[in-house]
Amino acid sequence: MRVSGRLDLDDHDPGATFGWEKELAKEQLAGEVAELAELQRVLFAEARRSVLVVLQAMDAGGKDGVLREVLVGLNPAGVRVTPFGVPAEQDLARDFLWRIHQHVPADGTIGVFNRSHYEDVLVVRVKELAPPAVWRKRFAHIRNFEQLLVDEGTTIVKLFLNVSNEEQRERLQDRVDSPEERWKFRLGDLDDRQLWPEYRKAYRDTMVRTSTADAPWYVVPGDRKWVRNLAVARILRHTLAIMDPQLPPPAESLDGVVVR
Ligand code: AMP
Ligand code: MG
């Protein structure tokens, strides 16, 4: 699942189950989320390092589902979700990282980007919103930007939720058909769907060029929500476990202090 230098997206089955069982996976998800919440509690208390989770996917790929179903167990005081939609005028008037940088997580917190600076080498490339001479240089800018964050105490995890073309079709159709979900649907989603092969190629290139030891990409199977949720929870729990946050010592000795 972790991308390392080479990548053929065809090797990653969006319907993979890793031999997991659905009912058990739901229980395991609850366990992973509980452990994640405990690690987050200590990360927050430690207040010296942060975590940045980058969520990328095609439309209906499950980004909102991950927020609702995996990150739901965390303490909202220590999590900030930032969605990145179409850039505003003041964003376009500056370098592409300007609007991103101000939302990186503070020490002790987990920041989640729902879309991210990666759109500037994905949609921008596929829809030709900037010339190749501009977006090509961005891979190096992104690597350097992420290395800066890592060097200053942020652990970065990048997740590509990999849905199949057919699953996306069904989910988009469900959105059209369901009064509850119709608000999520834009006709523009169909234009993006027409560009599926171009997006796949752009995603592949992007992950190969920007998956580093310090800021890896993970390809998460997206067609089965229960697999996706458990996989994401495990990646995040594992990442925080490796960070091994510690409760800070008291600032001054509290021996014998009695609260009256
Ligand atoms: P959603 O995530 O469904 O709210 O949609 C957000 C939209 O914003 C998507 O269609 C993205 O392609 C678009 N978007 C995000 N970042 C950029 C960017 N840097 N340039 C152009 N479009 C973007
Ligand atoms: Mg959308």
PDB file of C-alpha atoms and ligand atoms in Angstrom:
ATOM      1  CA  MET A   1       0.000   0.000   0.000  1.00  0.00           C
ATOM      2  CA  ARG A   2       2.897   2.341   0.685  1.00  0.00           C
ATOM      3  CA  VAL A   3       4.262   3.910  -2.485  1.00  0.00           C
ATOM      4  CA  SER A   4       8.000   3.535  -2.868  1.00  0.00           C
ATOM      5  CA  GLY A   5       9.569   4.924  -6.012  1.00  0.00           C
ATOM      6  CA  ARG A   6       7.714   2.659  -8.424  1.00  0.00           C
ATOM      7  CA  LEU A   7       3.985   2.489  -8.823  1.00  0.00           C
ATOM      8  CA  ASP A   8       1.561   0.806 -11.162  1.00  0.00           C
ATOM      9  CA  LEU A   9      -1.925   1.737 -10.004  1.00  0.00           C
ATOM     10  CA  ASP A  10      -3.234  -1.357 -11.783  1.00  0.00           C
ATOM     11  CA  ASP A  11      -1.438  -3.409  -9.141  1.00  0.00           C
ATOM     12  CA  HIS A  12      -3.686  -1.845  -6.486  1.00  0.00           C
ATOM     13  CA  ASP A  13      -7.127  -3.443  -6.473  1.00  0.00           C
ATOM     14  CA  PRO A  14      -9.724  -0.883  -5.289  1.00  0.00           C
ATOM     15  CA  GLY A  15     -11.820  -3.829  -4.108  1.00  0.00           C
ATOM     16  CA  ALA A  16      -9.043  -5.477  -2.079  1.00  0.00           C
ATOM     17  CA  THR A  17      -9.994  -6.882   1.334  1.00  0.00           C
ATOM     18  CA  PHE A  18      -6.603  -8.198   2.511  1.00  0.00           C
ATOM     19  CA  GLY A  19      -8.534 -11.242   3.735  1.00  0.00           C
ATOM     20  CA  TRP A  20     -10.279  -9.149   6.396  1.00  0.00           C
ATOM     21  CA  GLU A  21     -13.820  -9.962   7.433  1.00  0.00           C
ATOM     22  CA  LYS A  22     -16.462  -7.305   7.409  1.00  0.00           C
ATOM     23  CA  GLU A  23     -18.097  -7.822  10.792  1.00  0.00           C
ATOM     24  CA  LEU A  24     -14.778  -8.260  12.572  1.00  0.00           C
ATOM     25  CA  ALA A  25     -13.361  -5.237  10.754  1.00  0.00           C
ATOM     26  CA  LYS A  26     -16.057  -3.017  12.231  1.00  0.00           C
ATOM     27  CA  GLU A  27     -15.091  -4.100  15.737  1.00  0.00           C
ATOM     28  CA  GLN A  28     -11.418  -3.683  14.933  1.00  0.00           C
ATOM     29  CA  LEU A  29     -12.098  -0.188  13.628  1.00  0.00           C
ATOM     30  CA  ALA A  30     -13.561   0.782  16.987  1.00  0.00           C
ATOM     31  CA  GLY A  31     -10.442  -0.584  18.703  1.00  0.00           C
ATOM     32  CA  GLU A  32      -8.095   1.267  16.369  1.00  0.00           C
ATOM     33  CA  VAL A  33      -9.998   4.522  16.801  1.00  0.00           C
ATOM     34  CA  ALA A  34      -9.861   4.151  20.593  1.00  0.00           C
ATOM     35  CA  GLU A  35      -6.093   3.640  20.465  1.00  0.00           C
ATOM     36  CA  LEU A  36      -5.746   6.550  18.084  1.00  0.00           C
ATOM     37  CA  ALA A  37      -7.717   8.760  20.465  1.00  0.00           C
ATOM     38  CA  GLU A  38      -5.440   7.762  23.344  1.00  0.00           C
ATOM     39  CA  LEU A  39      -2.311   8.529  21.301  1.00  0.00           C
ATOM     40  CA  GLN A  40      -3.836  11.847  20.262  1.00  0.00           C
ATOM     41  CA  ARG A  41      -4.490  12.703  23.905  1.00  0.00           C
ATOM     42  CA  VAL A  42      -0.804  12.284  24.695  1.00  0.00           C
ATOM     43  CA  LEU A  43       0.320  14.070  21.524  1.00  0.00           C
ATOM     44  CA  PHE A  44      -1.811  17.024  22.584  1.00  0.00           C
ATOM     45  CA  ALA A  45      -0.371  17.020  26.112  1.00  0.00           C
ATOM     46  CA  GLU A  46       3.180  16.689  24.793  1.00  0.00           C
ATOM     47  CA  ALA A  47       2.532  19.702  22.531  1.00  0.00           C
ATOM     48  CA  ARG A  48       5.878  19.479  20.745  1.00  0.00           C
ATOM     49  CA  ARG A  49       5.041  17.790  17.451  1.00  0.00           C
ATOM     50  CA  SER A  50       2.158  17.608  14.998  1.00  0.00           C
ATOM     51  CA  VAL A  51       0.659  15.327  12.379  1.00  0.00           C
ATOM     52  CA  LEU A  52      -0.521  16.277   8.908  1.00  0.00           C
ATOM     53  CA  VAL A  53      -2.886  13.908   7.111  1.00  0.00           C
ATOM     54  CA  VAL A  54      -3.386  14.640   3.423  1.00  0.00           C
ATOM     55  CA  LEU A  55      -6.556  13.139   1.924  1.00  0.00           C
ATOM     56  CA  GLN A  56      -6.796  12.884  -1.838  1.00  0.00           C
ATOM     57  CA  ALA A  57      -9.243  10.994  -4.033  1.00  0.00           C
ATOM     58  CA  MET A  58     -11.371  11.294  -7.121  1.00  0.00           C
ATOM     59  CA  ASP A  59     -14.918  12.593  -6.603  1.00  0.00           C
ATOM     60  CA  ALA A  60     -16.961  10.253  -4.399  1.00  0.00           C
ATOM     61  CA  GLY A  61     -13.715   8.603  -3.371  1.00  0.00           C
ATOM     62  CA  GLY A  62     -14.612   8.642   0.321  1.00  0.00           C
ATOM     63  CA  LYS A  63     -12.753  11.608   1.793  1.00  0.00           C
ATOM     64  CA  ASP A  64     -15.781  12.785   3.715  1.00  0.00           C
ATOM     65  CA  GLY A  65     -16.486   9.222   4.810  1.00  0.00           C
ATOM     66  CA  VAL A  66     -13.015   8.956   6.333  1.00  0.00           C
ATOM     67  CA  LEU A  67     -13.594  12.177   8.242  1.00  0.00           C
ATOM     68  CA  ARG A  68     -16.972  10.989   9.539  1.00  0.00           C
ATOM     69  CA  GLU A  69     -16.162   7.370  10.229  1.00  0.00           C
ATOM     70  CA  VAL A  70     -12.491   7.309  11.278  1.00  0.00           C
ATOM     71  CA  LEU A  71     -11.570  10.696  12.680  1.00  0.00           C
ATOM     72  CA  VAL A  72     -14.875  10.926  14.536  1.00  0.00           C
ATOM     73  CA  GLY A  73     -13.381   9.374  17.671  1.00  0.00           C
ATOM     74  CA  LEU A  74     -10.715  12.030  18.145  1.00  0.00           C
ATOM     75  CA  ASN A  75     -10.888  14.995  20.470  1.00  0.00           C
ATOM     76  CA  PRO A  76     -12.023  17.889  18.274  1.00  0.00           C
ATOM     77  CA  ALA A  77      -9.916  20.299  20.310  1.00  0.00           C
ATOM     78  CA  GLY A  78      -6.816  18.715  18.796  1.00  0.00           C
ATOM     79  CA  VAL A  79      -7.949  18.178  15.211  1.00  0.00           C
ATOM     80  CA  ARG A  80      -8.450  20.705  12.480  1.00  0.00           C
ATOM     81  CA  VAL A  81      -9.853  19.754   9.102  1.00  0.00           C
ATOM     82  CA  THR A  82      -9.166  22.128   6.229  1.00  0.00           C
ATOM     83  CA  PRO A  83     -10.940  21.647   2.910  1.00  0.00           C
ATOM     84  CA  PHE A  84      -9.244  23.052  -0.161  1.00  0.00           C
ATOM     85  CA  GLY A  85     -11.646  23.876  -2.970  1.00  0.00           C
ATOM     86  CA  VAL A  86     -11.233  26.078  -6.002  1.00  0.00           C
ATOM     87  CA  PRO A  87      -8.679  28.763  -5.083  1.00  0.00           C
ATOM     88  CA  ALA A  88     -10.009  32.252  -4.440  1.00  0.00           C
ATOM     89  CA  GLU A  89      -8.713  35.317  -6.203  1.00  0.00           C
ATOM     90  CA  GLN A  90      -6.248  36.154  -3.448  1.00  0.00           C
ATOM     91  CA  ASP A  91      -4.870  32.609  -3.591  1.00  0.00           C
ATOM     92  CA  LEU A  92      -4.384  32.682  -7.354  1.00  0.00           C
ATOM     93  CA  ALA A  93      -2.570  35.979  -7.024  1.00  0.00           C
ATOM     94  CA  ARG A  94       0.194  34.213  -5.058  1.00  0.00           C
ATOM     95  CA  ASP A  95       2.318  31.076  -5.183  1.00  0.00           C
ATOM     96  CA  PHE A  96       0.322  27.840  -4.863  1.00  0.00           C
ATOM     97  CA  LEU A  97       1.605  27.050  -1.370  1.00  0.00           C
ATOM     98  CA  TRP A  98       0.569  30.354   0.150  1.00  0.00           C
ATOM     99  CA  ARG A  99      -2.985  29.295   0.938  1.00  0.00           C
ATOM    100  CA  ILE A 100      -1.779  25.916   2.180  1.00  0.00           C
ATOM    101  CA  HIS A 101       0.991  26.903   4.554  1.00  0.00           C
ATOM    102  CA  GLN A 102      -1.200  28.915   6.883  1.00  0.00           C
ATOM    103  CA  HIS A 103      -3.252  25.783   7.659  1.00  0.00           C
ATOM    104  CA  VAL A 104      -0.460  23.400   8.684  1.00  0.00           C
ATOM    105  CA  PRO A 105      -1.060  21.877  12.131  1.00  0.00           C
ATOM    106  CA  ALA A 106       0.245  23.479  15.302  1.00  0.00           C
ATOM    107  CA  ASP A 107       2.278  21.492  17.836  1.00  0.00           C
ATOM    108  CA  GLY A 108       0.160  18.917  19.621  1.00  0.00           C
ATOM    109  CA  THR A 109      -2.510  18.814  16.945  1.00  0.00           C
ATOM    110  CA  ILE A 110      -3.536  16.741  13.952  1.00  0.00           C
ATOM    111  CA  GLY A 111      -4.274  18.640  10.771  1.00  0.00           C
ATOM    112  CA  VAL A 112      -6.299  17.010   8.029  1.00  0.00           C
ATOM    113  CA  PHE A 113      -6.273  18.395   4.511  1.00  0.00           C
ATOM    114  CA  ASN A 114      -9.403  17.465   2.550  1.00  0.00           C
ATOM    115  CA  ARG A 115      -7.744  17.966  -0.824  1.00  0.00           C
ATOM    116  CA  SER A 116      -4.521  19.888  -0.651  1.00  0.00           C
ATOM    117  CA  HIS A 117      -1.547  21.401  -2.475  1.00  0.00           C
ATOM    118  CA  TYR A 118      -1.673  18.226  -4.582  1.00  0.00           C
ATOM    119  CA  GLU A 119      -4.589  19.676  -6.542  1.00  0.00           C
ATOM    120  CA  ASP A 120      -2.013  22.050  -7.995  1.00  0.00           C
ATOM    121  CA  VAL A 121      -0.373  19.154  -9.837  1.00  0.00           C
ATOM    122  CA  LEU A 122      -3.592  17.156 -10.407  1.00  0.00           C
ATOM    123  CA  VAL A 123      -6.631  19.186 -11.490  1.00  0.00           C
ATOM    124  CA  VAL A 124      -4.335  21.993 -12.611  1.00  0.00           C
ATOM    125  CA  ARG A 125      -2.438  19.612 -14.866  1.00  0.00           C
ATOM    126  CA  VAL A 126      -5.415  17.655 -16.173  1.00  0.00           C
ATOM    127  CA  LYS A 127      -7.552  20.706 -16.870  1.00  0.00           C
ATOM    128  CA  GLU A 128      -4.569  22.710 -18.124  1.00  0.00           C
ATOM    129  CA  LEU A 129      -5.101  25.521 -15.639  1.00  0.00           C
ATOM    130  CA  ALA A 130      -1.371  26.210 -15.711  1.00  0.00           C
ATOM    131  CA  PRO A 131       1.221  25.378 -18.377  1.00  0.00           C
ATOM    132  CA  PRO A 132       3.462  22.305 -17.922  1.00  0.00           C
ATOM    133  CA  ALA A 133       6.463  24.568 -17.351  1.00  0.00           C
ATOM    134  CA  VAL A 134       4.721  25.799 -14.200  1.00  0.00           C
ATOM    135  CA  TRP A 135       3.210  22.635 -12.712  1.00  0.00           C
ATOM    136  CA  ARG A 136       6.244  20.449 -13.453  1.00  0.00           C
ATOM    137  CA  LYS A 137       8.389  22.505 -11.115  1.00  0.00           C
ATOM    138  CA  ARG A 138       5.839  22.055  -8.361  1.00  0.00           C
ATOM    139  CA  PHE A 139       6.843  18.475  -7.573  1.00  0.00           C
ATOM    140  CA  ALA A 140      10.178  19.698  -6.249  1.00  0.00           C
ATOM    141  CA  HIS A 141       8.520  22.607  -4.456  1.00  0.00           C
ATOM    142  CA  ILE A 142       6.127  20.169  -2.796  1.00  0.00           C
ATOM    143  CA  ARG A 143       8.924  17.832  -1.704  1.00  0.00           C
ATOM    144  CA  ASN A 144      10.873  20.725  -0.254  1.00  0.00           C
ATOM    145  CA  PHE A 145       7.819  22.210   1.458  1.00  0.00           C
ATOM    146  CA  GLU A 146       6.946  18.895   3.068  1.00  0.00           C
ATOM    147  CA  GLN A 147      10.551  18.344   4.113  1.00  0.00           C
ATOM    148  CA  LEU A 148      10.486  21.745   5.786  1.00  0.00           C
ATOM    149  CA  LEU A 149       7.417  20.718   7.764  1.00  0.00           C
ATOM    150  CA  VAL A 150       8.969  17.365   8.694  1.00  0.00           C
ATOM    151  CA  ASP A 151      12.225  19.002   9.787  1.00  0.00           C
ATOM    152  CA  GLU A 152      10.278  21.369  12.017  1.00  0.00           C
ATOM    153  CA  GLY A 153       8.346  18.620  13.778  1.00  0.00           C
ATOM    154  CA  THR A 154       5.409  17.547  11.611  1.00  0.00           C
ATOM    155  CA  THR A 155       4.810  13.928  10.700  1.00  0.00           C
ATOM    156  CA  ILE A 156       3.153  13.665   7.290  1.00  0.00           C
ATOM    157  CA  VAL A 157       0.864  10.904   6.043  1.00  0.00           C
ATOM    158  CA  LYS A 158      -0.620  11.092   2.569  1.00  0.00           C
ATOM    159  CA  LEU A 159      -3.587   8.913   1.676  1.00  0.00           C
ATOM    160  CA  PHE A 160      -4.920   8.255  -1.790  1.00  0.00           C
ATOM    161  CA  LEU A 161      -8.348   6.646  -1.537  1.00  0.00           C
ATOM    162  CA  ASN A 162      -8.404   4.439  -4.593  1.00  0.00           C
ATOM    163  CA  VAL A 163     -11.928   3.867  -5.927  1.00  0.00           C
ATOM    164  CA  SER A 164     -12.624   2.068  -9.183  1.00  0.00           C
ATOM    165  CA  ASN A 165     -14.254   3.736 -12.148  1.00  0.00           C
ATOM    166  CA  GLU A 166     -17.391   1.609 -11.734  1.00  0.00           C
ATOM    167  CA  GLU A 167     -17.685   2.325  -7.998  1.00  0.00           C
ATOM    168  CA  GLN A 168     -17.372   6.054  -8.694  1.00  0.00           C
ATOM    169  CA  ARG A 169     -20.128   5.763 -11.303  1.00  0.00           C
ATOM    170  CA  GLU A 170     -22.447   4.102  -8.799  1.00  0.00           C
ATOM    171  CA  ARG A 171     -21.706   6.606  -6.044  1.00  0.00           C
ATOM    172  CA  LEU A 172     -22.216   9.602  -8.336  1.00  0.00           C
ATOM    173  CA  GLN A 173     -25.474   8.094  -9.601  1.00  0.00           C
ATOM    174  CA  ASP A 174     -26.596   7.576  -5.997  1.00  0.00           C
ATOM    175  CA  ARG A 175     -25.892  11.231  -5.339  1.00  0.00           C
ATOM    176  CA  VAL A 176     -28.047  12.274  -8.266  1.00  0.00           C
ATOM    177  CA  ASP A 177     -30.845   9.927  -7.244  1.00  0.00           C
ATOM    178  CA  SER A 178     -30.891  10.653  -3.527  1.00  0.00           C
ATOM    179  CA  PRO A 179     -32.502  13.892  -2.281  1.00  0.00           C
ATOM    180  CA  GLU A 180     -30.281  13.589   0.808  1.00  0.00           C
ATOM    181  CA  GLU A 181     -27.052  13.531  -1.193  1.00  0.00           C
ATOM    182  CA  ARG A 182     -27.881  15.588  -4.232  1.00  0.00           C
ATOM    183  CA  TRP A 183     -26.282  18.684  -2.725  1.00  0.00           C
ATOM    184  CA  LYS A 184     -22.869  17.045  -3.078  1.00  0.00           C
ATOM    185  CA  PHE A 185     -23.224  16.624  -6.814  1.00  0.00           C
ATOM    186  CA  ARG A 186     -22.008  19.161  -9.331  1.00  0.00           C
ATOM    187  CA  LEU A 187     -22.346  18.737 -13.086  1.00  0.00           C
ATOM    188  CA  GLY A 188     -18.627  19.488 -13.222  1.00  0.00           C
ATOM    189  CA  ASP A 189     -18.036  16.134 -11.525  1.00  0.00           C
ATOM    190  CA  LEU A 190     -19.036  14.542 -14.842  1.00  0.00           C
ATOM    191  CA  ASP A 191     -16.335  16.498 -16.672  1.00  0.00           C
ATOM    192  CA  ASP A 192     -13.770  15.192 -14.215  1.00  0.00           C
ATOM    193  CA  ARG A 193     -15.141  11.685 -14.681  1.00  0.00           C
ATOM    194  CA  GLN A 194     -14.628  11.997 -18.444  1.00  0.00           C
ATOM    195  CA  LEU A 195     -10.992  12.757 -17.694  1.00  0.00           C
ATOM    196  CA  TRP A 196     -10.540   9.613 -15.556  1.00  0.00           C
ATOM    197  CA  PRO A 197      -7.519   8.225 -17.490  1.00  0.00           C
ATOM    198  CA  GLU A 198      -5.771  11.597 -17.357  1.00  0.00           C
ATOM    199  CA  TYR A 199      -6.387  11.855 -13.611  1.00  0.00           C
ATOM    200  CA  ARG A 200      -5.088   8.324 -13.017  1.00  0.00           C
ATOM    201  CA  LYS A 201      -1.915   9.184 -14.871  1.00  0.00           C
ATOM    202  CA  ALA A 202      -1.531  12.440 -12.985  1.00  0.00           C
ATOM    203  CA  TYR A 203      -2.076  10.688  -9.643  1.00  0.00           C
ATOM    204  CA  ARG A 204       0.425   8.007 -10.511  1.00  0.00           C
ATOM    205  CA  ASP A 205       3.132  10.475 -11.550  1.00  0.00           C
ATOM    206  CA  THR A 206       2.442  12.645  -8.546  1.00  0.00           C
ATOM    207  CA  MET A 207       2.728   9.835  -6.031  1.00  0.00           C
ATOM    208  CA  VAL A 208       5.919   8.524  -7.600  1.00  0.00           C
ATOM    209  CA  ARG A 209       7.496  11.965  -7.532  1.00  0.00           C
ATOM    210  CA  THR A 210       6.421  12.945  -4.052  1.00  0.00           C
ATOM    211  CA  SER A 211       6.431   9.764  -1.987  1.00  0.00           C
ATOM    212  CA  THR A 212       9.475  10.123   0.236  1.00  0.00           C
ATOM    213  CA  ALA A 213      10.680   8.240   3.299  1.00  0.00           C
ATOM    214  CA  ASP A 214       9.607  11.185   5.459  1.00  0.00           C
ATOM    215  CA  ALA A 215       6.307  11.929   3.712  1.00  0.00           C
ATOM    216  CA  PRO A 216       5.011   8.694   2.188  1.00  0.00           C
ATOM    217  CA  TRP A 217       1.942   8.134   0.059  1.00  0.00           C
ATOM    218  CA  TYR A 218      -0.364   5.236   0.839  1.00  0.00           C
ATOM    219  CA  VAL A 219      -2.778   3.803  -1.721  1.00  0.00           C
ATOM    220  CA  VAL A 220      -5.882   2.734   0.199  1.00  0.00           C
ATOM    221  CA  PRO A 221      -8.455   0.433  -1.422  1.00  0.00           C
ATOM    222  CA  GLY A 222     -11.589   2.560  -1.670  1.00  0.00           C
ATOM    223  CA  ASP A 223     -14.428   0.464  -3.024  1.00  0.00           C
ATOM    224  CA  ARG A 224     -15.385  -1.171   0.273  1.00  0.00           C
ATOM    225  CA  LYS A 225     -15.924   1.451   2.915  1.00  0.00           C
ATOM    226  CA  TRP A 226     -15.200  -0.919   5.791  1.00  0.00           C
ATOM    227  CA  VAL A 227     -11.811  -1.865   4.291  1.00  0.00           C
ATOM    228  CA  ARG A 228     -10.985   1.763   3.603  1.00  0.00           C
ATOM    229  CA  ASN A 229     -11.887   2.828   7.137  1.00  0.00           C
ATOM    230  CA  LEU A 230      -9.907   0.103   8.862  1.00  0.00           C
ATOM    231  CA  ALA A 231      -6.903   0.621   6.583  1.00  0.00           C
ATOM    232  CA  VAL A 232      -6.863   4.372   7.239  1.00  0.00           C
ATOM    233  CA  ALA A 233      -7.311   3.885  10.995  1.00  0.00           C
ATOM    234  CA  ARG A 234      -4.416   1.410  11.076  1.00  0.00           C
ATOM    235  CA  ILE A 235      -2.101   3.668   9.091  1.00  0.00           C
ATOM    236  CA  LEU A 236      -2.835   6.615  11.391  1.00  0.00           C
ATOM    237  CA  ARG A 237      -2.618   4.600  14.605  1.00  0.00           C
ATOM    238  CA  HIS A 238       0.662   3.052  13.443  1.00  0.00           C
ATOM    239  CA  THR A 239       2.041   6.482  12.518  1.00  0.00           C
ATOM    240  CA  LEU A 240       1.231   7.918  15.943  1.00  0.00           C
ATOM    241  CA  ALA A 241       2.508   4.809  17.721  1.00  0.00           C
ATOM    242  CA  ILE A 242       5.878   5.229  15.983  1.00  0.00           C
ATOM    243  CA  MET A 243       5.972   8.872  17.058  1.00  0.00           C
ATOM    244  CA  ASP A 244       5.502   7.564  20.587  1.00  0.00           C
ATOM    245  CA  PRO A 245       4.313  10.802  22.227  1.00  0.00           C
ATOM    246  CA  GLN A 246       5.054  11.242  25.917  1.00  0.00           C
ATOM    247  CA  LEU A 247       3.252  13.105  28.674  1.00  0.00           C
ATOM    248  CA  PRO A 248       5.395  16.112  29.600  1.00  0.00           C
ATOM    249  CA  PRO A 249       6.953  16.307  33.062  1.00  0.00           C
ATOM    250  CA  PRO A 250       5.377  18.924  35.345  1.00  0.00           C
ATOM    251  CA  ALA A 251       6.949  22.345  34.862  1.00  0.00           C
ATOM    252  CA  GLU A 252       7.905  22.491  38.525  1.00  0.00           C
ATOM    253  CA  SER A 253       7.999  19.960  41.326  1.00  0.00           C
ATOM    254  CA  LEU A 254       4.531  19.122  42.633  1.00  0.00           C
ATOM    255  CA  ASP A 255       5.718  16.853  45.436  1.00  0.00           C
ATOM    256  CA  GLY A 256       3.539  17.248  48.470  1.00  0.00           C
ATOM    257  CA  VAL A 257       1.214  19.776  46.843  1.00  0.00           C
ATOM    258  CA  VAL A 258      -2.238  19.477  48.387  1.00  0.00           C
ATOM    259  CA  VAL A 259      -5.223  21.090  46.725  1.00  0.00           C
ATOM    260  CA  ARG A 260      -7.624  22.512  49.339  1.00  0.00           C
TER     261      ARG A 260
HETATM  262  P1  AMP B   1     -15.093  19.226  -3.320  1.00  0.00           P
HETATM  263  O1  AMP B   1     -13.915  18.548  -2.711  1.00  0.00           O
HETATM  264  O2  AMP B   1     -16.093  18.269  -3.887  1.00  0.00           O
HETATM  265  O3  AMP B   1     -15.703  20.255  -2.432  1.00  0.00           O
HETATM  266  O4  AMP B   1     -14.578  20.003  -4.627  1.00  0.00           O
HETATM  267  C1  AMP B   1     -13.574  20.932  -4.560  1.00  0.00           C
HETATM  268  C2  AMP B   1     -13.183  21.282  -5.972  1.00  0.00           C
HETATM  269  O5  AMP B   1     -12.126  22.218  -5.914  1.00  0.00           O
HETATM  270  C3  AMP B   1     -12.708  20.103  -6.784  1.00  0.00           C
HETATM  271  O6  AMP B   1     -13.377  20.049  -8.006  1.00  0.00           O
HETATM  272  C4  AMP B   1     -11.239  20.407  -7.007  1.00  0.00           C
HETATM  273  O7  AMP B   1     -10.762  19.951  -8.235  1.00  0.00           O
HETATM  274  C5  AMP B   1     -11.212  21.919  -6.910  1.00  0.00           C
HETATM  275  N1  AMP B   1      -9.885  22.402  -6.554  1.00  0.00           N
HETATM  276  C6  AMP B   1      -9.221  22.196  -5.400  1.00  0.00           C
HETATM  277  N2  AMP B   1      -7.997  22.753  -5.436  1.00  0.00           N
HETATM  278  C7  AMP B   1      -7.881  23.342  -6.650  1.00  0.00           C
HETATM  279  C8  AMP B   1      -6.849  24.082  -7.288  1.00  0.00           C
HETATM  280  N3  AMP B   1      -5.688  24.329  -6.673  1.00  0.00           N
HETATM  281  N4  AMP B   1      -7.099  24.536  -8.519  1.00  0.00           N
HETATM  282  C9  AMP B   1      -8.276  24.295  -9.140  1.00  0.00           C
HETATM  283  N5  AMP B   1      -9.277  23.601  -8.601  1.00  0.00           N
HETATM  284  C10 AMP B   1      -9.095  23.127  -7.365  1.00  0.00           C
HETATM  285 MG    MG B   2     -17.263  17.142  -4.998  1.00  0.00          MG
END
